[in-house]
């Protein structure tokens, strides 16, 4: 069975990237996923250092060096293709991608979004969830399509919104779930239902043991 090559794109701290690298390192069921590179549009992305320290090639393709979105996306796609990546993982990659890029990687470009889509597309999801007064919030792994945060859903995890939550406390609760579900959604995308020893159980995130008041 050949490994599936994944490439991770980050712009910032890269905690989802770290969780993926860590899970792949310690969980034998993820052995057939190979993280071939971590790329960033920003040289100061904290995630790059973590990746290099774990022996993963990193590369910066600075968007500031390109005259427009199209040229940047083409340069980025060329680098991704040079690694022979099967799956492209967006992990806090803060760029709007062109329709050309999305089409080029159609069906193998994934993103994690900090809300239960289709609710709260776009930015500031935790603040907006608090303002809306929802009792359940969460995160979504989805395929990327031309429409923002609207592609087919691969996995979701829900958390309660608790009395006294701040944007920060809610974000932290959601982030902990992001770190659990992303790698397993990638594994499922890579191998589908036929995956030997697919960690399907890991997708069933343990129920949150707090009562949710409605
Ligand atoms: C996460 O909240 C993710 O859902 C969103 O961007 C944030 C990235 O965080 N797409 P990190 O860089 O992975 O820590």
PDB file of C-alpha atoms and ligand atoms in Angstrom:
ATOM      1  CA  UNK A   1       0.000   0.000   0.000  1.00  0.00           C
ATOM      2  CA  UNK A   2       1.608   3.290  -1.026  1.00  0.00           C
ATOM      3  CA  UNK A   3       1.585   6.149   1.437  1.00  0.00           C
ATOM      4  CA  UNK A   4      -0.581   9.191   0.779  1.00  0.00           C
ATOM      5  CA  UNK A   5       1.410  12.389   0.759  1.00  0.00           C
ATOM      6  CA  UNK A   6      -0.026  15.349   2.567  1.00  0.00           C
ATOM      7  CA  UNK A   7       1.198  18.912   2.568  1.00  0.00           C
ATOM      8  CA  UNK A   8       0.155  21.427   5.214  1.00  0.00           C
ATOM      9  CA  UNK A   9      -0.256  25.178   4.642  1.00  0.00           C
ATOM     10  CA  UNK A  10      -0.013  27.547   7.610  1.00  0.00           C
ATOM     11  CA  UNK A  11       0.159  31.288   8.159  1.00  0.00           C
ATOM     12  CA  UNK A  12       0.487  31.493  11.935  1.00  0.00           C
ATOM     13  CA  UNK A  13       0.917  29.493  15.121  1.00  0.00           C
ATOM     14  CA  UNK A  14       0.038  26.204  13.419  1.00  0.00           C
ATOM     15  CA  UNK A  15      -1.458  24.350  16.379  1.00  0.00           C
ATOM     16  CA  UNK A  16      -3.580  22.203  14.046  1.00  0.00           C
ATOM     17  CA  UNK A  17      -0.458  21.402  12.054  1.00  0.00           C
ATOM     18  CA  UNK A  18       1.303  20.408  15.292  1.00  0.00           C
ATOM     19  CA  UNK A  19      -1.595  18.167  16.281  1.00  0.00           C
ATOM     20  CA  UNK A  20      -1.502  16.445  12.887  1.00  0.00           C
ATOM     21  CA  UNK A  21       2.277  15.918  13.043  1.00  0.00           C
ATOM     22  CA  UNK A  22       2.059  14.645  16.618  1.00  0.00           C
ATOM     23  CA  UNK A  23      -0.828  12.263  15.894  1.00  0.00           C
ATOM     24  CA  UNK A  24       0.908  10.885  12.826  1.00  0.00           C
ATOM     25  CA  UNK A  25       4.067  10.318  14.897  1.00  0.00           C
ATOM     26  CA  UNK A  26       2.447   8.432  17.740  1.00  0.00           C
ATOM     27  CA  UNK A  27      -0.547   6.663  16.168  1.00  0.00           C
ATOM     28  CA  UNK A  28       0.450   3.642  14.098  1.00  0.00           C
ATOM     29  CA  UNK A  29      -2.912   3.709  12.337  1.00  0.00           C
ATOM     30  CA  UNK A  30      -1.834   6.928  10.637  1.00  0.00           C
ATOM     31  CA  UNK A  31       1.451   5.468   9.384  1.00  0.00           C
ATOM     32  CA  UNK A  32       0.370   5.533   5.738  1.00  0.00           C
ATOM     33  CA  UNK A  33      -0.006   9.314   5.799  1.00  0.00           C
ATOM     34  CA  UNK A  34       3.266  11.015   4.969  1.00  0.00           C
ATOM     35  CA  UNK A  35       3.630  14.716   5.782  1.00  0.00           C
ATOM     36  CA  UNK A  36       5.913  15.764   2.933  1.00  0.00           C
ATOM     37  CA  UNK A  37       6.153  19.483   3.654  1.00  0.00           C
ATOM     38  CA  UNK A  38       4.788  22.454   5.548  1.00  0.00           C
ATOM     39  CA  UNK A  39       4.449  25.622   3.483  1.00  0.00           C
ATOM     40  CA  UNK A  40       3.686  29.168   4.533  1.00  0.00           C
ATOM     41  CA  UNK A  41       3.008  32.494   2.889  1.00  0.00           C
ATOM     42  CA  UNK A  42       4.702  34.164   5.878  1.00  0.00           C
ATOM     43  CA  UNK A  43       8.328  33.714   6.922  1.00  0.00           C
ATOM     44  CA  UNK A  44       7.391  34.535  10.532  1.00  0.00           C
ATOM     45  CA  UNK A  45       4.768  31.776  10.867  1.00  0.00           C
ATOM     46  CA  UNK A  46       5.519  30.104  14.198  1.00  0.00           C
ATOM     47  CA  UNK A  47       4.429  26.743  12.833  1.00  0.00           C
ATOM     48  CA  UNK A  48       7.430  26.522  10.491  1.00  0.00           C
ATOM     49  CA  UNK A  49       9.892  26.080  13.297  1.00  0.00           C
ATOM     50  CA  UNK A  50       7.940  23.235  14.863  1.00  0.00           C
ATOM     51  CA  UNK A  51       7.798  21.444  11.520  1.00  0.00           C
ATOM     52  CA  UNK A  52      11.550  21.772  10.899  1.00  0.00           C
ATOM     53  CA  UNK A  53      12.293  20.571  14.409  1.00  0.00           C
ATOM     54  CA  UNK A  54      10.335  17.454  13.532  1.00  0.00           C
ATOM     55  CA  UNK A  55      12.322  16.848  10.369  1.00  0.00           C
ATOM     56  CA  UNK A  56       9.639  18.034   7.954  1.00  0.00           C
ATOM     57  CA  UNK A  57      10.766  20.176   5.008  1.00  0.00           C
ATOM     58  CA  UNK A  58       9.409  23.723   5.139  1.00  0.00           C
ATOM     59  CA  UNK A  59       9.223  26.398   2.507  1.00  0.00           C
ATOM     60  CA  UNK A  60       8.040  30.000   2.447  1.00  0.00           C
ATOM     61  CA  UNK A  61       6.267  31.314  -0.624  1.00  0.00           C
ATOM     62  CA  UNK A  62       5.727  34.925   0.378  1.00  0.00           C
ATOM     63  CA  UNK A  63       2.613  36.400  -1.173  1.00  0.00           C
ATOM     64  CA  UNK A  64       4.211  39.843  -0.862  1.00  0.00           C
ATOM     65  CA  UNK A  65       6.612  38.819  -3.648  1.00  0.00           C
ATOM     66  CA  UNK A  66       3.851  38.334  -6.207  1.00  0.00           C
ATOM     67  CA  UNK A  67       2.012  41.089  -8.073  1.00  0.00           C
ATOM     68  CA  UNK A  68      -1.405  39.482  -7.744  1.00  0.00           C
ATOM     69  CA  UNK A  69      -3.394  36.602  -6.281  1.00  0.00           C
ATOM     70  CA  UNK A  70      -3.311  34.553  -9.494  1.00  0.00           C
ATOM     71  CA  UNK A  71       0.490  34.587  -9.765  1.00  0.00           C
ATOM     72  CA  UNK A  72       0.896  33.706  -6.099  1.00  0.00           C
ATOM     73  CA  UNK A  73      -1.557  30.816  -6.312  1.00  0.00           C
ATOM     74  CA  UNK A  74       0.175  29.446  -9.397  1.00  0.00           C
ATOM     75  CA  UNK A  75       3.572  29.584  -7.711  1.00  0.00           C
ATOM     76  CA  UNK A  76       2.147  27.897  -4.617  1.00  0.00           C
ATOM     77  CA  UNK A  77       0.477  25.166  -6.664  1.00  0.00           C
ATOM     78  CA  UNK A  78       3.724  24.518  -8.496  1.00  0.00           C
ATOM     79  CA  UNK A  79       5.561  23.968  -5.214  1.00  0.00           C
ATOM     80  CA  UNK A  80       2.781  21.716  -3.899  1.00  0.00           C
ATOM     81  CA  UNK A  81       2.821  19.665  -7.102  1.00  0.00           C
ATOM     82  CA  UNK A  82       6.602  19.347  -6.947  1.00  0.00           C
ATOM     83  CA  UNK A  83       6.149  17.391  -3.701  1.00  0.00           C
ATOM     84  CA  UNK A  84       3.617  15.081  -5.360  1.00  0.00           C
ATOM     85  CA  UNK A  85       1.073  15.877  -2.667  1.00  0.00           C
ATOM     86  CA  UNK A  86      -2.124  13.820  -2.684  1.00  0.00           C
ATOM     87  CA  UNK A  87      -3.904  16.018  -0.144  1.00  0.00           C
ATOM     88  CA  UNK A  88      -3.475  19.711   0.635  1.00  0.00           C
ATOM     89  CA  UNK A  89      -4.349  20.658   4.207  1.00  0.00           C
ATOM     90  CA  UNK A  90      -5.171  24.252   5.103  1.00  0.00           C
ATOM     91  CA  UNK A  91      -4.352  24.820   8.764  1.00  0.00           C
ATOM     92  CA  UNK A  92      -4.857  28.468   9.573  1.00  0.00           C
ATOM     93  CA  UNK A  93      -3.736  29.497   6.080  1.00  0.00           C
ATOM     94  CA  UNK A  94      -4.969  33.081   5.952  1.00  0.00           C
ATOM     95  CA  UNK A  95      -5.394  33.560   2.228  1.00  0.00           C
ATOM     96  CA  UNK A  96      -8.413  33.615  -0.001  1.00  0.00           C
ATOM     97  CA  UNK A  97      -7.607  31.155  -2.757  1.00  0.00           C
ATOM     98  CA  UNK A  98      -8.448  31.756  -6.402  1.00  0.00           C
ATOM     99  CA  UNK A  99     -11.049  29.600  -8.158  1.00  0.00           C
ATOM    100  CA  UNK A 100      -8.193  28.301 -10.345  1.00  0.00           C
ATOM    101  CA  UNK A 101      -6.288  27.017  -7.274  1.00  0.00           C
ATOM    102  CA  UNK A 102      -9.401  25.463  -5.761  1.00  0.00           C
ATOM    103  CA  UNK A 103     -10.207  23.718  -9.041  1.00  0.00           C
ATOM    104  CA  UNK A 104      -6.618  22.518  -9.469  1.00  0.00           C
ATOM    105  CA  UNK A 105      -6.827  20.662  -6.135  1.00  0.00           C
ATOM    106  CA  UNK A 106     -10.544  19.843  -6.264  1.00  0.00           C
ATOM    107  CA  UNK A 107     -11.517  16.960  -3.994  1.00  0.00           C
ATOM    108  CA  UNK A 108      -8.167  16.954  -2.189  1.00  0.00           C
ATOM    109  CA  UNK A 109      -8.035  20.415  -0.628  1.00  0.00           C
ATOM    110  CA  UNK A 110      -9.298  20.467   2.970  1.00  0.00           C
ATOM    111  CA  UNK A 111      -9.853  23.157   5.557  1.00  0.00           C
ATOM    112  CA  UNK A 112     -10.831  23.321   9.198  1.00  0.00           C
ATOM    113  CA  UNK A 113     -13.235  26.049  10.198  1.00  0.00           C
ATOM    114  CA  UNK A 114     -13.993  27.059  13.802  1.00  0.00           C
ATOM    115  CA  UNK A 115     -17.780  26.755  13.688  1.00  0.00           C
ATOM    116  CA  UNK A 116     -20.456  24.224  12.977  1.00  0.00           C
ATOM    117  CA  UNK A 117     -20.939  25.023   9.308  1.00  0.00           C
ATOM    118  CA  UNK A 118     -23.110  26.186   7.677  1.00  0.00           C
ATOM    119  CA  UNK A 119     -23.415  28.492  10.698  1.00  0.00           C
ATOM    120  CA  UNK A 120     -20.869  31.271  11.106  1.00  0.00           C
ATOM    121  CA  UNK A 121     -18.866  31.202   7.901  1.00  0.00           C
ATOM    122  CA  UNK A 122     -16.066  33.766   7.730  1.00  0.00           C
ATOM    123  CA  UNK A 123     -14.165  35.399  10.574  1.00  0.00           C
ATOM    124  CA  UNK A 124     -14.714  35.967  14.330  1.00  0.00           C
ATOM    125  CA  UNK A 125     -16.819  32.838  14.658  1.00  0.00           C
ATOM    126  CA  UNK A 126     -16.544  32.515  18.449  1.00  0.00           C
ATOM    127  CA  UNK A 127     -17.564  36.105  19.147  1.00  0.00           C
ATOM    128  CA  UNK A 128     -20.456  35.755  16.733  1.00  0.00           C
ATOM    129  CA  UNK A 129     -21.572  32.473  18.310  1.00  0.00           C
ATOM    130  CA  UNK A 130     -21.594  34.168  21.735  1.00  0.00           C
ATOM    131  CA  UNK A 131     -23.471  37.166  20.375  1.00  0.00           C
ATOM    132  CA  UNK A 132     -26.050  34.899  18.748  1.00  0.00           C
ATOM    133  CA  UNK A 133     -26.578  33.064  22.025  1.00  0.00           C
ATOM    134  CA  UNK A 134     -26.173  29.582  20.555  1.00  0.00           C
ATOM    135  CA  UNK A 135     -25.825  26.764  23.104  1.00  0.00           C
ATOM    136  CA  UNK A 136     -23.800  24.486  20.850  1.00  0.00           C
ATOM    137  CA  UNK A 137     -20.735  25.526  18.886  1.00  0.00           C
ATOM    138  CA  UNK A 138     -17.888  23.592  17.327  1.00  0.00           C
ATOM    139  CA  UNK A 139     -15.695  23.017  14.318  1.00  0.00           C
ATOM    140  CA  UNK A 140     -15.935  21.564  10.836  1.00  0.00           C
ATOM    141  CA  UNK A 141     -13.505  19.879   8.463  1.00  0.00           C
ATOM    142  CA  UNK A 142     -14.643  20.388   4.896  1.00  0.00           C
ATOM    143  CA  UNK A 143     -13.493  20.133   1.319  1.00  0.00           C
ATOM    144  CA  UNK A 144     -12.698  23.518  -0.136  1.00  0.00           C
ATOM    145  CA  UNK A 145     -14.815  24.746  -3.020  1.00  0.00           C
ATOM    146  CA  UNK A 146     -15.015  28.125  -4.720  1.00  0.00           C
ATOM    147  CA  UNK A 147     -17.634  29.305  -2.228  1.00  0.00           C
ATOM    148  CA  UNK A 148     -16.179  30.422   1.120  1.00  0.00           C
ATOM    149  CA  UNK A 149     -16.547  27.811   3.924  1.00  0.00           C
ATOM    150  CA  UNK A 150     -19.226  25.955   1.970  1.00  0.00           C
ATOM    151  CA  UNK A 151     -17.680  22.731   0.640  1.00  0.00           C
ATOM    152  CA  UNK A 152     -18.824  19.199   1.541  1.00  0.00           C
ATOM    153  CA  UNK A 153     -18.479  18.466   5.262  1.00  0.00           C
ATOM    154  CA  UNK A 154     -16.084  15.652   6.215  1.00  0.00           C
ATOM    155  CA  UNK A 155     -16.231  15.840  10.015  1.00  0.00           C
ATOM    156  CA  UNK A 156     -17.600  17.973  12.809  1.00  0.00           C
ATOM    157  CA  UNK A 157     -17.243  18.171  16.566  1.00  0.00           C
ATOM    158  CA  UNK A 158     -19.602  20.047  18.867  1.00  0.00           C
ATOM    159  CA  UNK A 159     -18.943  21.694  22.225  1.00  0.00           C
ATOM    160  CA  UNK A 160     -21.319  23.388  24.626  1.00  0.00           C
ATOM    161  CA  UNK A 161     -21.321  27.128  25.101  1.00  0.00           C
ATOM    162  CA  UNK A 162     -21.122  27.540  28.861  1.00  0.00           C
ATOM    163  CA  UNK A 163     -22.357  30.343  31.093  1.00  0.00           C
ATOM    164  CA  UNK A 164     -19.588  32.892  31.517  1.00  0.00           C
ATOM    165  CA  UNK A 165     -17.762  31.866  28.343  1.00  0.00           C
ATOM    166  CA  UNK A 166     -15.575  34.489  26.741  1.00  0.00           C
ATOM    167  CA  UNK A 167     -14.406  34.461  23.159  1.00  0.00           C
ATOM    168  CA  UNK A 168     -11.108  33.033  24.420  1.00  0.00           C
ATOM    169  CA  UNK A 169     -12.548  30.264  26.586  1.00  0.00           C
ATOM    170  CA  UNK A 170     -14.905  29.183  23.823  1.00  0.00           C
ATOM    171  CA  UNK A 171     -12.127  29.283  21.223  1.00  0.00           C
ATOM    172  CA  UNK A 172      -9.936  27.083  23.425  1.00  0.00           C
ATOM    173  CA  UNK A 173     -12.725  24.521  23.881  1.00  0.00           C
ATOM    174  CA  UNK A 174     -13.308  24.387  20.132  1.00  0.00           C
ATOM    175  CA  UNK A 175      -9.587  24.247  19.330  1.00  0.00           C
ATOM    176  CA  UNK A 176      -9.127  21.158  21.503  1.00  0.00           C
ATOM    177  CA  UNK A 177     -11.718  19.418  19.305  1.00  0.00           C
ATOM    178  CA  UNK A 178     -10.120  20.705  16.104  1.00  0.00           C
ATOM    179  CA  UNK A 179      -6.922  18.974  17.168  1.00  0.00           C
ATOM    180  CA  UNK A 180      -8.781  15.697  17.584  1.00  0.00           C
ATOM    181  CA  UNK A 181     -10.836  15.557  14.420  1.00  0.00           C
ATOM    182  CA  UNK A 182      -8.637  17.044  11.716  1.00  0.00           C
ATOM    183  CA  UNK A 183      -6.129  14.253  11.278  1.00  0.00           C
ATOM    184  CA  UNK A 184      -8.815  11.588  11.283  1.00  0.00           C
ATOM    185  CA  UNK A 185     -10.863  13.417   8.682  1.00  0.00           C
ATOM    186  CA  UNK A 186      -7.711  13.610   6.538  1.00  0.00           C
ATOM    187  CA  UNK A 187      -7.131   9.901   7.035  1.00  0.00           C
ATOM    188  CA  UNK A 188     -10.682   9.181   5.937  1.00  0.00           C
ATOM    189  CA  UNK A 189     -10.350  11.402   2.895  1.00  0.00           C
ATOM    190  CA  UNK A 190      -7.091   9.653   1.988  1.00  0.00           C
ATOM    191  CA  UNK A 191      -8.297   6.101   2.385  1.00  0.00           C
ATOM    192  CA  UNK A 192     -12.071   6.223   2.467  1.00  0.00           C
ATOM    193  CA  UNK A 193     -14.058   3.408   3.944  1.00  0.00           C
ATOM    194  CA  UNK A 194     -11.569   0.816   2.705  1.00  0.00           C
ATOM    195  CA  UNK A 195      -8.864   1.960   5.113  1.00  0.00           C
ATOM    196  CA  UNK A 196      -7.451  -0.974   7.009  1.00  0.00           C
ATOM    197  CA  UNK A 197      -7.746  -0.137  10.706  1.00  0.00           C
ATOM    198  CA  UNK A 198      -9.266   3.247   9.959  1.00  0.00           C
ATOM    199  CA  UNK A 199      -9.558   5.075  13.273  1.00  0.00           C
ATOM    200  CA  UNK A 200     -13.249   5.650  12.808  1.00  0.00           C
ATOM    201  CA  UNK A 201     -13.768   5.428  16.533  1.00  0.00           C
ATOM    202  CA  UNK A 202     -11.619   8.508  17.004  1.00  0.00           C
ATOM    203  CA  UNK A 203     -14.125  10.522  15.010  1.00  0.00           C
ATOM    204  CA  UNK A 204     -16.716   9.854  17.650  1.00  0.00           C
ATOM    205  CA  UNK A 205     -15.476  12.494  19.983  1.00  0.00           C
ATOM    206  CA  UNK A 206     -16.446  11.593  23.547  1.00  0.00           C
ATOM    207  CA  UNK A 207     -19.588  13.345  24.706  1.00  0.00           C
ATOM    208  CA  UNK A 208     -18.873  16.462  26.668  1.00  0.00           C
ATOM    209  CA  UNK A 209     -19.750  15.656  30.254  1.00  0.00           C
ATOM    210  CA  UNK A 210     -21.447  18.909  31.053  1.00  0.00           C
ATOM    211  CA  UNK A 211     -25.132  19.590  30.967  1.00  0.00           C
ATOM    212  CA  UNK A 212     -26.113  21.980  28.244  1.00  0.00           C
ATOM    213  CA  UNK A 213     -28.863  24.284  29.392  1.00  0.00           C
ATOM    214  CA  UNK A 214     -31.471  25.087  26.788  1.00  0.00           C
TER     215      UNK A 214
HETATM  216  C1  LIG B   1      -8.162  27.559  13.758  1.00  0.00           C
HETATM  217  O1  LIG B   1      -9.132  28.069  14.620  1.00  0.00           O
HETATM  218  C2  LIG B   1      -8.796  27.018  12.514  1.00  0.00           C
HETATM  219  O2  LIG B   1     -10.082  26.529  12.722  1.00  0.00           O
HETATM  220  C3  LIG B   1      -8.861  28.229  11.619  1.00  0.00           C
HETATM  221  O3  LIG B   1      -7.702  28.963  11.907  1.00  0.00           O
HETATM  222  C4  LIG B   1      -7.241  28.646  13.210  1.00  0.00           C
HETATM  223  C5  LIG B   1      -5.842  28.175  13.025  1.00  0.00           C
HETATM  224  O4  LIG B   1      -5.219  27.886  14.241  1.00  0.00           O
HETATM  225  N1  LIG B   1      -8.959  27.845  10.234  1.00  0.00           N
HETATM  226  P1  LIG B   1      -3.803  27.165  14.229  1.00  0.00           P
HETATM  227  O5  LIG B   1      -2.866  28.046  13.422  1.00  0.00           O
HETATM  228  O6  LIG B   1      -3.961  25.814  13.639  1.00  0.00           O
HETATM  229  O7  LIG B   1      -3.408  27.137  15.669  1.00  0.00           O
END
